[in-house]
């Protein structure tokens, strides 16, 4: 992703929406625009991953993505993989990581490697069901 995908801010429709959000809901213009840009970036990056066996390399090639106000608005599934060692890399450093990562991801995974990540056992499902009954209202709010 080259650059942060901000929308064109001179649109009359967007101006009206921003005014409504500010006046009726107390949402600042910059907060909405940043949230919308991060949503667009995540949607774009997510297109590489459509199935359990898909993999792709996501590169946020703009230092602004490392700022807390931007990173905090990315989905959790992306934030979990943005570690201090993977921020503000040179092209050469990113290429070294990619060269190591792609062959690793190309390996077939066994059922045991997938358990608890993309495959659940019957016991895990039962535990989730019990958890859902006990804390269902909390899970709904988080998801």
CSV table of N, CA and C in Angstrom, one decimal:
chain,number,residue,atom,x,y,z
A,1,UNK,N,0.9,-1.2,0.0
A,1,UNK,CA,0.0,0.0,0.0
A,1,UNK,C,0.9,1.2,0.0
A,2,UNK,N,0.8,2.0,-1.1
A,2,UNK,CA,1.6,3.2,-1.2
A,2,UNK,C,0.8,4.4,-0.8
A,3,UNK,N,1.0,5.0,0.3
A,3,UNK,CA,0.2,6.1,0.7
A,3,UNK,C,-1.0,5.7,1.5
A,4,UNK,N,-1.6,6.7,2.2
A,4,UNK,CA,-2.8,6.5,3.0
A,4,UNK,C,-4.0,6.9,2.1
A,5,UNK,N,-4.9,6.0,1.9
A,5,UNK,CA,-6.0,6.2,1.0
A,5,UNK,C,-7.1,7.2,1.5
A,6,UNK,N,-6.8,8.4,1.7
A,6,UNK,CA,-7.8,9.4,2.2
A,6,UNK,C,-8.7,9.7,1.0
A,7,UNK,N,-10.0,10.0,1.3
A,7,UNK,CA,-11.0,10.3,0.3
A,7,UNK,C,-10.8,11.8,-0.1
A,8,UNK,N,-11.3,12.2,-1.2
A,8,UNK,CA,-11.3,13.6,-1.7
A,8,UNK,C,-12.2,14.4,-0.8
A,9,UNK,N,-11.6,15.3,-0.1
A,9,UNK,CA,-12.4,16.0,1.0
A,9,UNK,C,-13.1,17.2,0.5
A,10,UNK,N,-13.1,17.6,-0.7
A,10,UNK,CA,-13.8,18.8,-1.2
A,10,UNK,C,-15.2,18.4,-1.8
A,11,UNK,N,-15.6,17.1,-1.7
A,11,UNK,CA,-16.9,16.7,-2.2
A,11,UNK,C,-18.0,17.3,-1.3
A,12,UNK,N,-19.0,17.8,-1.9
A,12,UNK,CA,-20.1,18.4,-1.1
A,12,UNK,C,-20.8,17.4,-0.2
A,13,UNK,N,-21.0,16.2,-0.7
A,13,UNK,CA,-21.6,15.1,0.0
A,13,UNK,C,-20.7,14.7,1.2
A,14,UNK,N,-19.4,14.6,1.1
A,14,UNK,CA,-18.6,14.3,2.2
A,14,UNK,C,-18.6,15.5,3.2
A,15,UNK,N,-18.6,16.7,2.7
A,15,UNK,CA,-18.6,17.9,3.6
A,15,UNK,C,-19.9,17.8,4.5
A,16,UNK,N,-21.0,17.5,3.9
A,16,UNK,CA,-22.3,17.4,4.6
A,16,UNK,C,-22.2,16.3,5.6
A,17,UNK,N,-21.6,15.1,5.2
A,17,UNK,CA,-21.5,14.0,6.2
A,17,UNK,C,-20.6,14.4,7.3
A,18,UNK,N,-19.5,15.0,7.1
A,18,UNK,CA,-18.6,15.4,8.1
A,18,UNK,C,-19.2,16.4,9.1
A,19,UNK,N,-20.0,17.3,8.5
A,19,UNK,CA,-20.7,18.3,9.4
A,19,UNK,C,-21.7,17.6,10.3
A,20,UNK,N,-22.5,16.7,9.7
A,20,UNK,CA,-23.5,15.9,10.5
A,20,UNK,C,-22.7,15.1,11.6
A,21,UNK,N,-21.7,14.4,11.3
A,21,UNK,CA,-20.9,13.7,12.3
A,21,UNK,C,-20.4,14.5,13.4
A,22,UNK,N,-19.9,15.7,13.0
A,22,UNK,CA,-19.4,16.7,14.0
A,22,UNK,C,-20.5,17.2,14.9
A,23,UNK,N,-21.6,17.7,14.3
A,23,UNK,CA,-22.6,18.4,15.0
A,23,UNK,C,-23.5,17.4,15.8
A,24,UNK,N,-23.9,16.3,15.2
A,24,UNK,CA,-24.9,15.4,15.8
A,24,UNK,C,-24.2,14.3,16.7
A,25,UNK,N,-23.0,13.9,16.3
A,25,UNK,CA,-22.4,12.7,17.0
A,25,UNK,C,-21.1,13.1,17.7
A,26,UNK,N,-20.6,14.3,17.5
A,26,UNK,CA,-19.4,14.8,18.2
A,26,UNK,C,-18.1,14.1,17.7
A,27,UNK,N,-18.2,13.6,16.4
A,27,UNK,CA,-17.0,12.9,15.8
A,27,UNK,C,-16.2,14.0,15.0
A,28,UNK,N,-15.0,14.1,15.4
A,28,UNK,CA,-14.1,15.0,14.7
A,28,UNK,C,-13.8,14.6,13.3
A,29,UNK,N,-13.7,15.6,12.4
A,29,UNK,CA,-13.4,15.4,11.0
A,29,UNK,C,-12.2,14.5,10.7
A,30,UNK,N,-11.1,14.8,11.4
A,30,UNK,CA,-9.9,14.0,11.2
A,30,UNK,C,-10.1,12.6,11.7
A,31,UNK,N,-10.8,12.4,12.8
A,31,UNK,CA,-11.0,11.0,13.3
A,31,UNK,C,-11.8,10.2,12.2
A,32,UNK,N,-12.8,10.7,11.7
A,32,UNK,CA,-13.6,10.0,10.7
A,32,UNK,C,-12.8,9.7,9.4
A,33,UNK,N,-12.1,10.8,8.9
A,33,UNK,CA,-11.3,10.6,7.7
A,33,UNK,C,-10.2,9.5,7.9
A,34,UNK,N,-9.5,9.5,9.1
A,34,UNK,CA,-8.5,8.5,9.3
A,34,UNK,C,-9.1,7.1,9.4
A,35,UNK,N,-10.2,7.0,10.1
A,35,UNK,CA,-10.9,5.7,10.3
A,35,UNK,C,-11.3,5.2,8.9
A,36,UNK,N,-11.8,6.1,8.0
A,36,UNK,CA,-12.3,5.7,6.7
A,36,UNK,C,-11.1,5.2,5.9
A,37,UNK,N,-10.0,6.0,6.0
A,37,UNK,CA,-8.8,5.6,5.2
A,37,UNK,C,-8.2,4.3,5.7
A,38,UNK,N,-8.2,4.0,7.0
A,38,UNK,CA,-7.7,2.7,7.5
A,38,UNK,C,-8.6,1.6,7.1
A,39,UNK,N,-9.9,1.8,7.0
A,39,UNK,CA,-10.9,0.8,6.6
A,39,UNK,C,-10.6,0.5,5.1
A,40,UNK,N,-10.4,1.5,4.3
A,40,UNK,CA,-10.1,1.3,2.9
A,40,UNK,C,-8.8,0.5,2.8
A,41,UNK,N,-7.7,0.8,3.5
A,41,UNK,CA,-6.5,0.1,3.5
A,41,UNK,C,-6.6,-1.3,3.9
A,42,UNK,N,-7.3,-1.6,4.9
A,42,UNK,CA,-7.5,-3.0,5.4
A,42,UNK,C,-8.3,-3.8,4.4
A,43,UNK,N,-9.3,-3.2,3.8
A,43,UNK,CA,-10.1,-3.9,2.8
A,43,UNK,C,-9.2,-4.2,1.6
A,44,UNK,N,-8.4,-3.3,1.2
A,44,UNK,CA,-7.4,-3.6,0.1
A,44,UNK,C,-6.5,-4.7,0.4
A,45,UNK,N,-5.9,-4.6,1.6
A,45,UNK,CA,-4.9,-5.7,2.0
A,45,UNK,C,-5.6,-7.0,2.2
A,46,UNK,N,-6.8,-7.0,2.7
A,46,UNK,CA,-7.6,-8.3,2.9
A,46,UNK,C,-7.9,-9.0,1.6
A,47,UNK,N,-7.9,-8.4,0.5
A,47,UNK,CA,-8.2,-9.0,-0.8
A,47,UNK,C,-7.2,-10.1,-1.1
A,48,UNK,N,-6.0,-10.1,-0.5
A,48,UNK,CA,-5.0,-11.2,-0.8
A,48,UNK,C,-5.4,-12.5,0.0
A,49,UNK,N,-6.2,-12.3,1.0
A,49,UNK,CA,-6.6,-13.5,1.8
A,49,UNK,C,-8.1,-13.8,1.7
A,50,UNK,N,-8.4,-14.8,0.9
A,50,UNK,CA,-9.8,-15.2,0.7
A,50,UNK,C,-10.2,-16.6,1.2
A,51,UNK,N,-9.2,-17.4,1.5
A,51,UNK,CA,-9.4,-18.8,1.9
A,51,UNK,C,-8.4,-19.2,3.0
A,52,UNK,N,-8.7,-20.3,3.6
A,52,UNK,CA,-7.8,-20.8,4.7
A,52,UNK,C,-6.3,-21.0,4.2
A,53,UNK,N,-6.2,-21.4,3.0
A,53,UNK,CA,-4.9,-21.7,2.5
A,53,UNK,C,-4.2,-20.5,1.7
A,54,UNK,N,-4.9,-19.4,1.7
A,54,UNK,CA,-4.3,-18.2,1.0
A,54,UNK,C,-3.3,-17.5,1.9
A,55,UNK,N,-2.3,-16.9,1.3
A,55,UNK,CA,-1.3,-16.1,2.0
A,55,UNK,C,-0.9,-15.0,1.1
A,56,UNK,N,-0.4,-13.9,1.7
A,56,UNK,CA,0.1,-12.8,0.9
A,56,UNK,C,0.9,-11.9,1.8
A,57,UNK,N,1.7,-11.1,1.2
A,57,UNK,CA,2.6,-10.2,2.0
A,57,UNK,C,2.0,-8.8,1.9
A,58,UNK,N,1.8,-8.2,3.0
A,58,UNK,CA,1.2,-6.9,3.1
A,58,UNK,C,2.3,-5.9,3.5
A,59,UNK,N,2.5,-4.9,2.6
A,59,UNK,CA,3.5,-3.9,2.8
A,59,UNK,C,2.8,-2.6,2.9
A,60,UNK,N,2.9,-1.9,4.1
A,60,UNK,CA,2.4,-0.6,4.2
A,60,UNK,C,3.6,0.4,4.0
A,61,UNK,N,3.8,0.8,2.8
A,61,UNK,CA,4.9,1.6,2.4
A,61,UNK,C,4.7,3.1,2.6
A,62,UNK,N,4.4,3.5,3.8
A,62,UNK,CA,4.2,4.9,4.1
A,62,UNK,C,4.4,5.0,5.7
A,63,UNK,N,5.3,5.8,6.1
A,63,UNK,CA,5.6,6.0,7.5
A,63,UNK,C,4.4,6.3,8.3
A,64,UNK,N,3.4,7.0,7.7
A,64,UNK,CA,2.2,7.4,8.5
A,64,UNK,C,1.4,6.2,9.1
A,65,UNK,N,1.6,5.0,8.4
A,65,UNK,CA,0.9,3.8,9.0
A,65,UNK,C,1.4,3.4,10.3
A,66,UNK,N,2.7,3.8,10.7
A,66,UNK,CA,3.2,3.4,12.0
A,66,UNK,C,2.8,4.4,13.1
A,67,UNK,N,2.1,5.4,12.8
A,67,UNK,CA,1.6,6.3,13.8
A,67,UNK,C,0.4,5.7,14.6
A,68,UNK,N,0.4,6.0,15.9
A,68,UNK,CA,-0.7,5.4,16.7
A,68,UNK,C,-2.1,5.7,16.2
A,69,UNK,N,-2.3,6.9,15.8
A,69,UNK,CA,-3.7,7.3,15.3
A,69,UNK,C,-4.1,6.5,14.1
A,70,UNK,N,-3.1,6.1,13.3
A,70,UNK,CA,-3.4,5.2,12.1
A,70,UNK,C,-3.5,3.8,12.5
A,71,UNK,N,-2.4,3.3,13.1
A,71,UNK,CA,-2.4,1.9,13.4
A,71,UNK,C,-3.5,1.4,14.3
A,72,UNK,N,-3.9,2.3,15.2
A,72,UNK,CA,-5.0,2.0,16.2
A,72,UNK,C,-6.3,1.8,15.5
A,73,UNK,N,-6.5,2.3,14.3
A,73,UNK,CA,-7.7,2.2,13.5
A,73,UNK,C,-7.7,1.0,12.5
A,74,UNK,N,-6.6,0.3,12.4
A,74,UNK,CA,-6.5,-0.9,11.6
A,74,UNK,C,-7.2,-2.0,12.3
A,75,UNK,N,-7.7,-3.0,11.6
A,75,UNK,CA,-8.4,-4.2,12.3
A,75,UNK,C,-7.3,-4.9,13.1
A,76,UNK,N,-7.8,-5.6,14.2
A,76,UNK,CA,-6.9,-6.4,15.1
A,76,UNK,C,-6.1,-7.4,14.3
A,77,UNK,N,-6.7,-8.1,13.3
A,77,UNK,CA,-6.0,-9.1,12.5
A,77,UNK,C,-4.8,-8.6,11.8
A,78,UNK,N,-4.8,-7.3,11.5
A,78,UNK,CA,-3.6,-6.7,10.9
A,78,UNK,C,-2.6,-6.2,12.0
A,79,UNK,N,-3.2,-5.5,13.0
A,79,UNK,CA,-2.4,-5.0,14.1
A,79,UNK,C,-1.5,-6.1,14.8
A,80,UNK,N,-2.0,-7.3,14.9
A,80,UNK,CA,-1.3,-8.3,15.6
A,80,UNK,C,0.0,-8.7,14.9
A,81,UNK,N,0.1,-8.4,13.6
A,81,UNK,CA,1.3,-8.7,12.9
A,81,UNK,C,2.2,-7.6,12.6
A,82,UNK,N,1.9,-6.4,13.1
A,82,UNK,CA,2.7,-5.2,13.0
A,82,UNK,C,3.5,-5.1,14.3
A,83,UNK,N,4.7,-5.6,14.2
A,83,UNK,CA,5.6,-5.6,15.4
A,83,UNK,C,6.6,-4.5,15.3
A,84,UNK,N,7.3,-4.1,16.4
A,84,UNK,CA,8.3,-3.1,16.3
A,84,UNK,C,9.4,-3.5,15.3
A,85,UNK,N,9.7,-4.8,15.2
A,85,UNK,CA,10.8,-5.2,14.2
A,85,UNK,C,10.4,-5.1,12.8
A,86,UNK,N,9.1,-4.9,12.5
A,86,UNK,CA,8.6,-4.8,11.2
A,86,UNK,C,8.1,-3.4,10.7
A,87,UNK,N,8.5,-2.4,11.5
A,87,UNK,CA,8.1,-1.1,11.2
A,87,UNK,C,9.3,-0.3,10.7
A,88,UNK,N,9.1,0.6,9.7
A,88,UNK,CA,10.1,1.5,9.2
A,88,UNK,C,11.3,0.8,8.6
A,89,UNK,N,11.0,-0.3,7.9
A,89,UNK,CA,12.1,-1.0,7.3
A,89,UNK,C,12.6,-0.4,6.0
A,90,UNK,N,13.8,-0.6,5.6
A,90,UNK,CA,14.3,-0.2,4.3
A,90,UNK,C,13.8,-1.2,3.3
A,91,UNK,N,13.9,-0.9,2.0
A,91,UNK,CA,13.5,-1.8,1.0
A,91,UNK,C,14.3,-3.1,1.1
A,92,UNK,N,15.6,-3.0,1.4
A,92,UNK,CA,16.4,-4.2,1.5
A,92,UNK,C,16.0,-5.1,2.6
A,93,UNK,N,15.7,-4.5,3.8
A,93,UNK,CA,15.3,-5.2,5.0
A,93,UNK,C,13.9,-5.9,4.7
A,94,UNK,N,13.0,-5.3,4.1
A,94,UNK,CA,11.7,-5.9,3.8
A,94,UNK,C,11.9,-7.0,2.8
A,95,UNK,N,12.8,-6.9,1.8
A,95,UNK,CA,13.0,-7.9,0.8
A,95,UNK,C,13.6,-9.2,1.5
A,96,UNK,N,14.5,-9.0,2.5
A,96,UNK,CA,15.1,-10.1,3.2
A,96,UNK,C,14.0,-10.9,3.9
A,97,UNK,N,13.1,-10.2,4.6
A,97,UNK,CA,12.0,-10.8,5.3
A,97,UNK,C,11.1,-11.5,4.4
A,98,UNK,N,10.8,-10.9,3.2
A,98,UNK,CA,9.9,-11.5,2.2
A,98,UNK,C,10.5,-12.8,1.7
A,99,UNK,N,11.8,-12.8,1.4
A,99,UNK,CA,12.5,-13.9,0.8
A,99,UNK,C,12.4,-15.1,1.8
A,100,UNK,N,12.5,-14.9,3.1
A,100,UNK,CA,12.4,-15.9,4.1
A,100,UNK,C,10.9,-16.4,4.3
A,101,UNK,N,10.0,-15.4,4.2
A,101,UNK,CA,8.6,-15.7,4.6
A,101,UNK,C,7.9,-16.5,3.5
A,102,UNK,N,8.1,-16.2,2.2
A,102,UNK,CA,7.3,-16.8,1.2
A,102,UNK,C,7.6,-18.3,1.1
A,103,UNK,N,8.8,-18.8,1.1
A,103,UNK,CA,9.0,-20.2,1.1
A,103,UNK,C,8.4,-20.9,2.3
A,104,UNK,N,8.5,-20.3,3.5
A,104,UNK,CA,7.8,-20.9,4.7
A,104,UNK,C,6.3,-21.0,4.5
A,105,UNK,N,5.7,-20.0,4.0
A,105,UNK,CA,4.2,-20.0,3.8
A,105,UNK,C,3.8,-21.0,2.7
A,106,UNK,N,4.7,-21.3,1.8
A,106,UNK,CA,4.4,-22.2,0.6
A,106,UNK,C,4.4,-23.7,1.1
A,107,UNK,N,4.9,-23.9,2.3
A,107,UNK,CA,4.8,-25.3,2.8
A,107,UNK,C,3.4,-25.7,3.1
A,108,UNK,N,3.1,-27.0,2.9
A,108,UNK,CA,1.7,-27.4,3.3
A,108,UNK,C,1.7,-27.6,4.8
A,109,UNK,N,0.6,-27.2,5.4
A,109,UNK,CA,0.4,-27.3,6.8
A,109,UNK,C,-0.3,-28.6,7.2
A,110,UNK,N,0.1,-29.3,8.2
A,110,UNK,CA,-0.6,-30.5,8.7
A,110,UNK,C,-1.8,-30.1,9.5
A,111,UNK,N,-2.7,-31.0,9.7
A,111,UNK,CA,-3.9,-30.8,10.5
A,111,UNK,C,-3.5,-30.3,11.9
A,112,UNK,N,-2.5,-30.9,12.5
A,112,UNK,CA,-2.0,-30.5,13.8
A,112,UNK,C,-1.6,-29.0,13.9
A,113,UNK,N,-1.0,-28.5,12.8
A,113,UNK,CA,-0.6,-27.1,12.8
A,113,UNK,C,-1.8,-26.2,12.8
A,114,UNK,N,-2.9,-26.6,12.2
A,114,UNK,CA,-4.1,-25.8,12.0
A,114,UNK,C,-5.0,-25.8,13.2
A,115,UNK,N,-4.9,-26.8,14.1
A,115,UNK,CA,-5.8,-26.9,15.2
A,115,UNK,C,-5.7,-25.6,16.1
A,116,UNK,N,-6.9,-25.1,16.4
A,116,UNK,CA,-7.0,-23.9,17.3
A,116,UNK,C,-6.8,-22.6,16.5
A,117,UNK,N,-6.4,-22.7,15.3
A,117,UNK,CA,-6.2,-21.5,14.4
A,117,UNK,C,-7.3,-21.4,13.4
A,118,UNK,N,-7.2,-22.3,12.4
A,118,UNK,CA,-8.3,-22.4,11.4
A,118,UNK,C,-9.1,-23.6,11.5
A,119,UNK,N,-8.7,-24.6,12.3
A,119,UNK,CA,-9.5,-25.8,12.5
A,119,UNK,C,-9.8,-25.9,14.0
A,120,UNK,N,-11.0,-26.3,14.4
A,120,UNK,CA,-11.4,-26.5,15.8
A,120,UNK,C,-11.9,-27.9,16.0
A,121,UNK,N,-11.5,-28.5,17.1
A,121,UNK,CA,-12.0,-29.8,17.4
A,121,UNK,C,-13.4,-29.7,18.0
A,122,UNK,N,-14.1,-30.8,18.1
A,122,UNK,CA,-15.4,-30.8,18.7
A,122,UNK,C,-15.4,-30.3,20.2
A,123,UNK,N,-14.3,-30.6,20.9
A,123,UNK,CA,-14.1,-30.1,22.3
A,123,UNK,C,-14.0,-28.6,22.3
A,124,UNK,N,-13.2,-28.1,21.3
A,124,UNK,CA,-13.0,-26.6,21.3
A,124,UNK,C,-14.3,-25.9,21.0
A,125,UNK,N,-15.1,-26.5,20.1
A,125,UNK,CA,-16.4,-25.9,19.8
A,125,UNK,C,-17.3,-25.9,21.0
A,126,UNK,N,-17.3,-27.0,21.7
A,126,UNK,CA,-18.1,-27.1,23.0
A,126,UNK,C,-17.7,-26.0,23.9
A,127,UNK,N,-16.4,-25.8,24.1
A,127,UNK,CA,-15.9,-24.8,25.0
A,127,UNK,C,-16.3,-23.4,24.5
A,128,UNK,N,-16.3,-23.2,23.2
A,128,UNK,CA,-16.7,-21.9,22.7
A,128,UNK,C,-18.2,-21.7,22.9
A,129,UNK,N,-19.0,-22.8,22.8
A,129,UNK,CA,-20.4,-22.7,23.0
A,129,UNK,C,-20.7,-22.4,24.5
A,130,UNK,N,-20.0,-23.0,25.4
A,130,UNK,CA,-20.2,-22.7,26.8
A,130,UNK,C,-19.8,-21.3,27.1
A,131,UNK,N,-18.7,-20.9,26.5
A,131,UNK,CA,-18.2,-19.5,26.7
A,131,UNK,C,-19.3,-18.5,26.2
A,132,UNK,N,-19.8,-18.9,25.0
A,132,UNK,CA,-20.8,-18.0,24.4
A,132,UNK,C,-22.1,-17.9,25.2
A,133,UNK,N,-22.5,-19.0,25.9
A,133,UNK,CA,-23.7,-18.9,26.8
A,133,UNK,C,-23.4,-18.0,28.0
A,134,UNK,N,-22.2,-18.2,28.6
A,134,UNK,CA,-21.8,-17.5,29.8
A,134,UNK,C,-21.5,-16.0,29.5
A,135,UNK,N,-20.8,-15.7,28.4
A,135,UNK,CA,-20.3,-14.4,28.1
A,135,UNK,C,-20.8,-13.9,26.7
A,136,UNK,N,-21.8,-14.5,26.2
A,136,UNK,CA,-22.3,-14.1,24.9
A,136,UNK,C,-22.5,-12.7,24.6
A,137,UNK,N,-23.0,-12.0,25.6
A,137,UNK,CA,-23.3,-10.5,25.4
A,137,UNK,C,-21.9,-9.8,25.3
A,138,UNK,N,-20.9,-10.2,26.0
A,138,UNK,CA,-19.6,-9.6,25.9
A,138,UNK,C,-19.0,-9.8,24.5
A,139,UNK,N,-19.1,-11.1,24.0
A,139,UNK,CA,-18.5,-11.5,22.7
A,139,UNK,C,-19.2,-10.7,21.6
A,140,UNK,N,-20.5,-10.5,21.7
A,140,UNK,CA,-21.2,-9.7,20.6
A,140,UNK,C,-20.7,-8.3,20.6
A,141,UNK,N,-20.4,-7.7,21.7
A,141,UNK,CA,-20.0,-6.3,21.7
A,141,UNK,C,-18.6,-6.2,21.2
A,142,UNK,N,-17.7,-7.2,21.4
A,142,UNK,CA,-16.3,-7.1,21.0
A,142,UNK,C,-16.3,-7.3,19.5
A,143,UNK,N,-17.0,-8.3,19.0
A,143,UNK,CA,-16.9,-8.6,17.6
A,143,UNK,C,-17.6,-7.6,16.8
